[in-house]
Structures are given as C-alpha cells and as structure tokens.
Amino acid sequence: MSFPQTELKKPPVFSGRNLYYHFYRIRTKPELILGVLCLSVLAVLVMVPLFEIIYDALTFQEYDKAYQKDGVVGEFTWLHLKRVFTGPLSNALFFKPLMNSLAIGAFVTFFGVSIGSGLAWLLVRTNIRFKGVFGSLVVIPYMMPSWVLALAWLSVFKNDRIGGSEGMFTYMFGIQPPDWMSYGFVPIVICLTMHYYAYGYLLMSGALATVDSELEEAGAICGMNRRQRLWRITLPLLMPALGSAVVLTFIRILGTFGTPALLGLPVRFFTFSTQIYASINARNSGDAYVLALVLIFMAITFIWINSRVIGIRKSFVTLTGKGFRQREIELGVWRWPATIGVAVFIVCIVILPMLILLWESLIITPGSYTLEGLTTHFWFGESDPNLAYGEPGVIHSTGIMTALWNTIQLGVSAAVLNGMFGLMIGYAAVRGRGTLLAKWLEGIAFAPYIFPSIALGAIYIGMFSTPFGPMPALYDTFAILVLITVVKNLPFTSRTGIAAMLQIDKSLEETARVQGIGWFRRMAKIIIPMSTSGLISGMLLTFITTMRELSLIILLLSPSNMVLSGLIFSYNEQDMSQHSGAVTLLLVVIIVSINFLVQFLSGGKGLSGLKNS
Amino acid sequence: MEKIELTGMRKSYGKEVAVRHLDLTIEPGAFLTILGPSGCGKTTTLRVIAGLEEPDTGIIQLGDKIVFSRDDGIIVPPEHRNLGLIFQSYALWPHMTVERNITLALKEQKLSASEIEQRLENALEMVQLDAYRYRYPSELSGGQQQRVAVARLIALRSRFLLMDEPLSNLDAKLRTEMRTELKHLHRDLEATTVYVTHDQIEALTLSDIVVVMNEGLVMQHGTPYDIYHHPSNLFVAEFIGDPRMNTFTGTPKNDGGQAMFECGDLSFAMPGDLQPKTGNLIATIRPENINVSKTEREGWLKVALESVQPTGASTILQACTEHISMTLLQPGFIQMDVGDFLWIDVDTSTVNFFDPDTEQNLKS
C-alpha cells in the first residue's frame, strides 16, 4: 500500500516565525517553565556552592597571610591541601579525625542497624506483647535531637577532668568515673547508637512488613528449614533496605556534630565534623573546605558502592506496607522476656534521659543532686545574680524566648517552603517525565543528600558570607538558616512531591485545561487540593528535623539568629547545666506534641512518612 | 455548527511515529468516529485536535480559526480552543461534588450566578442526575460517573465534542444504553463531534462518518455502510465485522465466457473486468452472505460442520471441506451437531476482491 508521506518542513531556525512559534509553544507548557525555574534555583543553591568551596580550597585567601606573608589573594595554591594532607599538622587535622569518624561510623552503624533490625523483627513479625505502644515509643528518639543522650550522659558521668561541676555518678559514689567513660570514643558510640538505631528500625520495619509470609512458606514446602529460609529468602529480600539503612546511617554519622562536640571537644577528641567546626572557628576556612570536600567524596563513594552492590533503583525504593497476610512467629517461652527487654530498652533511652535532664534542671547548685536542693528557679525564677551568672529562668529569659520563637518560625517556614518546592518539582518532573529536563531536576534535587550536614553548612558559610550576585551577604541572618534547611530537606520533599503528583491522573488536569481553565487556576483548584494530603507527612518530617537540627546550622548560628538547639549547645559550653537541661526538655516536648497534634489532625499517619527518609 | 479540519498532520514521539499523515475534514455538525486497533494513532489524533499534544507539522483548523500551524508559528493552547472532551476515565475531580465538577469551568468563565444555575439544572436534568447534585464522584456508580462527565460537557456548551473511548469502562448492558444517550446528546447539542473507539459496533451505530486507522495512517474514510460493504483494503475488510470476514485466496478462470473464481473446491462467478497483476486474487465474503441449506441442492458446495455457537438471535457456524474452511452466520438458534453436513452457496453480489500484493480493493 502506498500512502502520502508528510515531509517535515520547518521554517529556518532564526526566522521570526520560528521564534514566534517557540515563544508561544513554551507558553503552552507550564511544566517546562516551572522545570527550568526550579532547575536554575537549585543550580544556584546546590551546585554553585560546591564549586565555590572547591575554588576557595584551591586559591589563596586573605586569612592565609598569617601563614604565608607574600601570598597573593585569589591566586591558585596547594597551601590548604598540603596543610591538611601532608603538612606537620595533617595528623591532627586530617588523619586522626578521619580515623575517629570512620571508627565511630563503623561501630554505630553496626550496633545501630543490628538493634534497629532486631527491634523491627520483634515488633513486626513476632507475637511480642504491646506492639502498638512499643511501635510508637521506639521511634521517639528519631524526633529528639541526637545529642539529648549526650547531654544526659554528661549529667551522669561528667568528671573533674574539665573543671566545673561534676556528674551524678561522682555525687552518688564519691569516685570519679574514668576519662574513657566520661568522654570520647565510648560514650560517643553509645549515645549515637541509641539515637541512630531508629533509622535502621524505620527502614527495616517498612521492608519487613512487605515481605510476604507466603514466600517463606513456599520455601518451607520446598523443604528448607528455618535457618535456610532466613538466609536464602528473607535476607536477600531485605538486602536493599538493609543496604540503604547502613549507608544512610553511616553518612549521617559522618556529618553529625552535636554528640561528638559535647562528648569529644572537652578532651580534644576530634571527628571530621568537629574538626571542620574547629577550623572554621580558628578562621582557617580553607582547611575546613578541604575536609568538607573529603567528607562529600566519602559520602558519594559509599552511595556509589551501595548502588553498585544492590542496584540504585532498588536501594532507594520506598517500601510501604501493603496489607497482605503475615504470619506471626510464635516466641513461646521467650515472649515475656522479649517484651520486658524491649520495655527496659525504651525506658533507658527515652524516659531515663528525660528524667535525668529534668532533675538536672531542678537542682540549685550544679553537681549537687540532693532532693532538698530542688528548685524551679531555672524554669520560672527571675534573674538572680547568685545563680547561673544572673541568667533568669526559662520563661523570663528573652534569649530563650527569642530562640524558641526563631525555632518555631524556622520549622514552619522550612516546612511550608519545602512543601511548595516539593510540589513544584513534583509537578515539573512528573508532567515532563521522559524529558532531559525532568531527569536533571530529579537528579539535582537528590544532590543535597550526599552532602553531610556539617559540610553543607561549611559550603553555605563560604558562599553567603559575601554578597552573591543580586543576593546580599546572608551571614548572621535568619534567611540563611531557612535557605540551608530547605535545601537539605529537598531530596525527601521532592520525592514526596513526585509521589503525590504521580497519584493525580494526568486526565484530571487535562479536562480542566480543555474546559478553558488556566494554569494558576488549575493549580489552585485541582493540583494543590489533591496533593496536600500526600505532602503533609513530608512537611511534618521537615518540621521535626528542622526543630531539632544542630549539625547543619551550627556553623551559621550567631546571637542574632539563635535557635534552641544552638542555645542548648552554648549553655552546655558555659557549664550552665540547669538551663541546657530545661531548654532541651522544652524542645523535646514541643516537637513530640506537635508531631502528635499533626498526626491527630491529619488522620493518624504522621509518622509513616518517616519511613521514607 | 462548525467544521474541524486537519491538513498534513504528523505526530511522532521521538523515533516512534504515532500518526504518519492525516488529512481529515469533519463537516459541521457531523458525528465522526475514528476506529482502529490500539496503537493506531486514533487517541493521538484526538489529543492533537484538543491541543494536548503538539503535532510535528500540519495545520489544524477549528471552525474558521487556525489553532495550529507549524509553518505560520501558530499554536493555540487547549484552554483557548473551546472544546468539550470526555476521557475514558471520565476524569471527574474526586475532591469536588457533582455540582462543583459541572460548574467549575463556568465559574472560571465568570458567568453570572443565574446563568450557571440554569445551565447546571438543565445539564443534570438531561442526564437524569438531579438527585445526585451534592454527591462526590466516589459515591456514584460507573454509569452515573459517566453521566456526570456528560453533564459537564453539556453545561459547557462547546462547539466541538471530543470523546475518547467514553464507554469502554462500562459493562455491556450500560454501554448499549449510554450509546443511545450519546447519540441524543449529539443531536441536541448540534456540536461537531469526534469519537474515538476500538469498538466497531459503537462506530457503526453512532457515526455519520467512520475513519478507520492503522499504524498511523487512514485506511478508509466513509459512511458506516461503505465501510462495511465496500472495504477499500484488506485491513478494513478483516477489521470490521464480527464474526470475522471469510477470506479466500484463489485464481480467476474463464469458463465459457463467464469469469469464475476458484479456491479449492469452492467456485463462483465473478465480474470479468477484474484482472489481477499476478495470477492470484483474494476474495472476501461476510459470514451472513453465504446461503446455507440443510438439504442437498444443485451446484451448492457440501461442507461439514466443525463447531456450532448459538448466541441467541443468531448462530455462528464453522464449516469446512477438505481444502477450505469458513465461518457462517445464520439467524435463529440453530441446534446441529459437529460432523453434520450442510450445503452452501455464495451471494456473489456481496463479494469483494483484493489484489494480494497491494491489498487494495480491485473495484475501487
């Protein structure tokens, strides 16, 4: 059969008609405009800072004149790299912190993921008692700042090594705990493990819930025994989740700042993150940038290895439970011991630290844990020059109230901005599926994932301490905190945005379009109302992580933009343990109650969003 | 009433060509159906008319307004084309009541409240959904959802109606019912209508004109009668009709001045002016155009029954000789056994002949 074939005739590229056509064509594709917009904003917020610190790390800076008087500012130099990697200081500056970080990372990941997986298995697959209650209590550490345990640890085990008050241990037993028990490696590993197991738990319980018991039963029918079924069927199915749990936890630990700072800095035990902090404080930003780059490089390497071994598509699949039949494993005589074990664990890591901090906030003289000396002065008292350098109680302290207000503002604005950003990225990526633009957009939104928090903070200092393009210098401002929080949370929010958008069938929007409803009205009437429920959990997560964040913003905090977590850190540095205990409790109570409030208002699934992060 | 015109339209997705070449004029007020198997480019064509897809080249005209022309740099977005469109999924907004679903676009047009109310009542009345005004789509049955989509279209009063397989999600009984209603709708609204389907019964029953498409090309363009009786090529002949067309490959012979078509032991008279380039011809005969007798008749071919499938009002029979097999369609509920003998005769006036190489109908 022969039919006419249409020849492709196109007017010349630069003819007026062609340009006119493309101008109108782009106007009919809102996802294209939005995509380009998001991509350029992200490029500025994510890629430019990265190039900026590479540049700064390789050029001579003003502050380097202290070491090399004849240097020319802006010239290419190996100075920073040399000092970090080969100079006489490199051992203290680079190798020791590196080894400390890697060792802490390895131990915490191993113990944390093991505990998390074990708990997940107990609570998801066995007939242990009080599953529901345990299920919601076990994730509370996720909502608390990771360094709460470190504070509680110090309250108990502080010794006379650094002067100031001593801890409960000394008070009760009259002996000084040894240094290895009070500071440094061991307490850091213990405190971090007790926080980060929650990541492993969330990922593994999600994955375990999707493993169909029928698959295991099919193995049993083929003649496998219990052990073979575990090794041959269950574990391989869990590998992707396990892999991401390991990598995720490891990267977060590399970038974590609060705990190593509280427990390590007093004895000059440095990790990578605290070394970056110290270098920046010592005005050696160049060294800090080199260290931050190494950290990013390591993070990329681990993600790459993980994706090579397990497959990138599988490793980041969000695992959500589907309601199919799961057979509970009978624990038999171990049922009650297991239940009691989990209960004790929860008491030790959730309730005990809170009680310790409460007690700490009520004693009148630091280090004197008598029941007679209890006072509510540090909560409700007016300024008294004899107590805590005259700092008034929590509700009278303008510093604390300002920081509280800043924290809430930061959490709310980060959550709202992230929700909007997530929606826009989701819209552009889903409507433009298959185009190069959508692919780049998804990729770049994922990029902040690979920047350890402290490294991103270092990047933002470098980038925004001077005016950048039309943007004024943002150092010391509230805006820079919002900016960095929004960027750091993007990988998660853009994924929720994409997921929410995928649930809205294209035809729902196209119908409106054909009926003559313009893009802004479509967004307002159809897209936004339909996607909010999906975005709520993403926004809640952003809110919680922002409220308790320290690693990310510690380098950017100053008295003018102080938030609660930073305030707690500085109270602790000044040995004002009652204040740090009180403010920490305040923060935790606010986060937990807001979480439950949102959970209640949004129909009870607030925490399920956490499983994806 | 206004026409729709597509000239030299071509649409591809990357290397995949969905519509290779399309020239199509839809007369004002006509009901035109685009019919074809999945992947033939019919839905793409509809979406191009709606403006939801952008063709590579060609001109699209709605009424006397050009809405797309690559060469002239014209591209009018869907929201300014004044169309009505029904999707297969109905595309009702799940977070809005029936009323809001129908009035959203009217409100956006800033019509007066009384005008909106009047259109809404009118539309709900036409689809008999007055009582369901404040329900949400999830509280309605499939048929009712479909009617809401139709009501939305009625209230909009567009000059053009586009429908993308609107009945395919309904069960068989409801489908017949809605078919009648859509036909009424078209008559009442007097809008130029394009209907896309893969269901030939819908195409034949609803349309003024049917366009059969395959692999991005128009195979035939004509009235339902023409498409059914005079397929212009073998694809259309085999695609239209249920049960399927019988096809026989055979050779024309000259038997004492009378041209005869012979295939195995089947032979019948054919027009003498049909001369194939090569020796062979393909003849197609509809199952209902083969006469059947239970008793032996002079000159009729004896065949054995292979299967009997009564569908109620008619019966589909499968029969064969040693050389050929065929499908027969007879009215009534026939009860016979496999292996019984029948005698058949071809109604020669209904036979179409095709060139085996070009697959074109030799008459047209």
mmCIF file of N, CA and C in Angstrom, chain A residues 42 418 421-423 425-427 429 441-442 444-446 489-500 535:
data_model
loop_
_atom_site.group_PDB
_atom_site.id
_atom_site.type_symbol
_atom_site.label_atom_id
_atom_site.label_comp_id
_atom_site.label_asym_id
_atom_site.label_seq_id
_atom_site.Cartn_x
_atom_site.Cartn_y
_atom_site.Cartn_z
ATOM 1 N N LEU A 42 17.784 25.607 41.900
ATOM 2 C CA LEU A 42 18.542 24.534 42.533
ATOM 3 C C LEU A 42 20.015 24.589 42.167
ATOM 4 N N ASN A 418 9.385 23.985 51.844
ATOM 5 C CA ASN A 418 9.700 22.676 51.290
ATOM 6 C C ASN A 418 8.493 22.038 50.632
ATOM 7 N N PHE A 421 8.116 23.807 47.317
ATOM 8 C CA PHE A 421 9.191 23.376 46.413
ATOM 9 C C PHE A 421 8.938 21.946 45.944
ATOM 10 N N GLY A 422 8.563 21.095 46.894
ATOM 11 C CA GLY A 422 8.300 19.693 46.562
ATOM 12 C C GLY A 422 7.191 19.578 45.532
ATOM 13 N N LEU A 423 6.171 20.378 45.721
ATOM 14 C CA LEU A 423 5.040 20.367 44.799
ATOM 15 C C LEU A 423 5.474 20.790 43.403
ATOM 16 N N ILE A 425 8.573 20.860 42.103
ATOM 17 C CA ILE A 425 9.497 19.903 41.494
ATOM 18 C C ILE A 425 8.726 18.669 41.052
ATOM 19 N N GLY A 426 7.810 18.221 41.927
ATOM 20 C CA GLY A 426 6.994 17.063 41.569
ATOM 21 C C GLY A 426 6.217 17.318 40.298
ATOM 22 N N TYR A 427 5.610 18.486 40.187
ATOM 23 C CA TYR A 427 4.804 18.806 39.014
ATOM 24 C C TYR A 427 5.669 18.806 37.759
ATOM 25 N N ALA A 429 8.607 17.486 37.290
ATOM 26 C CA ALA A 429 9.249 16.197 36.988
ATOM 27 C C ALA A 429 8.242 15.192 36.458
ATOM 28 N N LEU A 441 16.325 17.529 36.848
ATOM 29 C CA LEU A 441 15.661 18.117 38.001
ATOM 30 C C LEU A 441 15.621 17.111 39.151
ATOM 31 N N GLU A 442 15.231 15.892 38.837
ATOM 32 C CA GLU A 442 15.180 14.849 39.871
ATOM 33 C C GLU A 442 16.569 14.600 40.435
ATOM 34 N N ILE A 444 19.261 16.642 40.518
ATOM 35 C CA ILE A 444 19.848 17.739 41.291
ATOM 36 C C ILE A 444 19.114 17.911 42.615
ATOM 37 N N ALA A 445 17.816 17.579 42.641
ATOM 38 C CA ALA A 445 17.077 17.674 43.896
ATOM 39 C C ALA A 445 17.567 16.614 44.881
ATOM 40 N N PHE A 446 18.167 15.563 44.330
ATOM 41 C CA PHE A 446 18.678 14.496 45.176
ATOM 42 C C PHE A 446 20.073 14.832 45.719
ATOM 43 N N ASN A 489 16.600 19.451 53.046
ATOM 44 C CA ASN A 489 15.446 18.566 53.074
ATOM 45 C C ASN A 489 14.870 18.270 51.695
ATOM 46 N N LEU A 490 15.438 18.904 50.657
ATOM 47 C CA LEU A 490 14.889 18.742 49.314
ATOM 48 C C LEU A 490 14.800 17.299 48.819
ATOM 49 N N PRO A 491 15.840 16.473 49.036
ATOM 50 C CA PRO A 491 15.750 15.120 48.489
ATOM 51 C C PRO A 491 14.488 14.420 48.955
ATOM 52 N N PHE A 492 14.145 14.630 50.222
ATOM 53 C CA PHE A 492 12.957 13.970 50.727
ATOM 54 C C PHE A 492 11.687 14.622 50.204
ATOM 55 N N THR A 493 11.614 15.962 50.296
ATOM 56 C CA THR A 493 10.371 16.614 49.872
ATOM 57 C C THR A 493 10.124 16.447 48.386
ATOM 58 N N SER A 494 11.185 16.474 47.579
ATOM 59 C CA SER A 494 10.914 16.331 46.152
ATOM 60 C C SER A 494 10.392 14.927 45.864
ATOM 61 N N ARG A 495 10.866 13.954 46.641
ATOM 62 C CA ARG A 495 10.314 12.605 46.435
ATOM 63 C C ARG A 495 8.847 12.534 46.853
ATOM 64 N N THR A 496 8.496 13.169 47.979
ATOM 65 C CA THR A 496 7.073 13.161 48.350
ATOM 66 C C THR A 496 6.263 13.915 47.308
ATOM 67 N N GLY A 497 6.838 15.015 46.802
ATOM 68 C CA GLY A 497 6.128 15.783 45.777
ATOM 69 C C GLY A 497 5.882 14.946 44.536
ATOM 70 N N ILE A 498 6.898 14.205 44.110
ATOM 71 C CA ILE A 498 6.749 13.368 42.923
ATOM 72 C C ILE A 498 5.711 12.271 43.176
ATOM 73 N N ALA A 499 5.796 11.653 44.360
ATOM 74 C CA ALA A 499 4.834 10.592 44.678
ATOM 75 C C ALA A 499 3.415 11.142 44.706
ATOM 76 N N ALA A 500 3.251 12.330 45.304
ATOM 77 C CA ALA A 500 1.911 12.917 45.378
ATOM 78 C C ALA A 500 1.386 13.219 43.981
ATOM 79 N N LEU A 535 1.479 15.604 50.780
ATOM 80 C CA LEU A 535 2.613 16.444 51.149
ATOM 81 C C LEU A 535 2.721 16.648 52.656
#
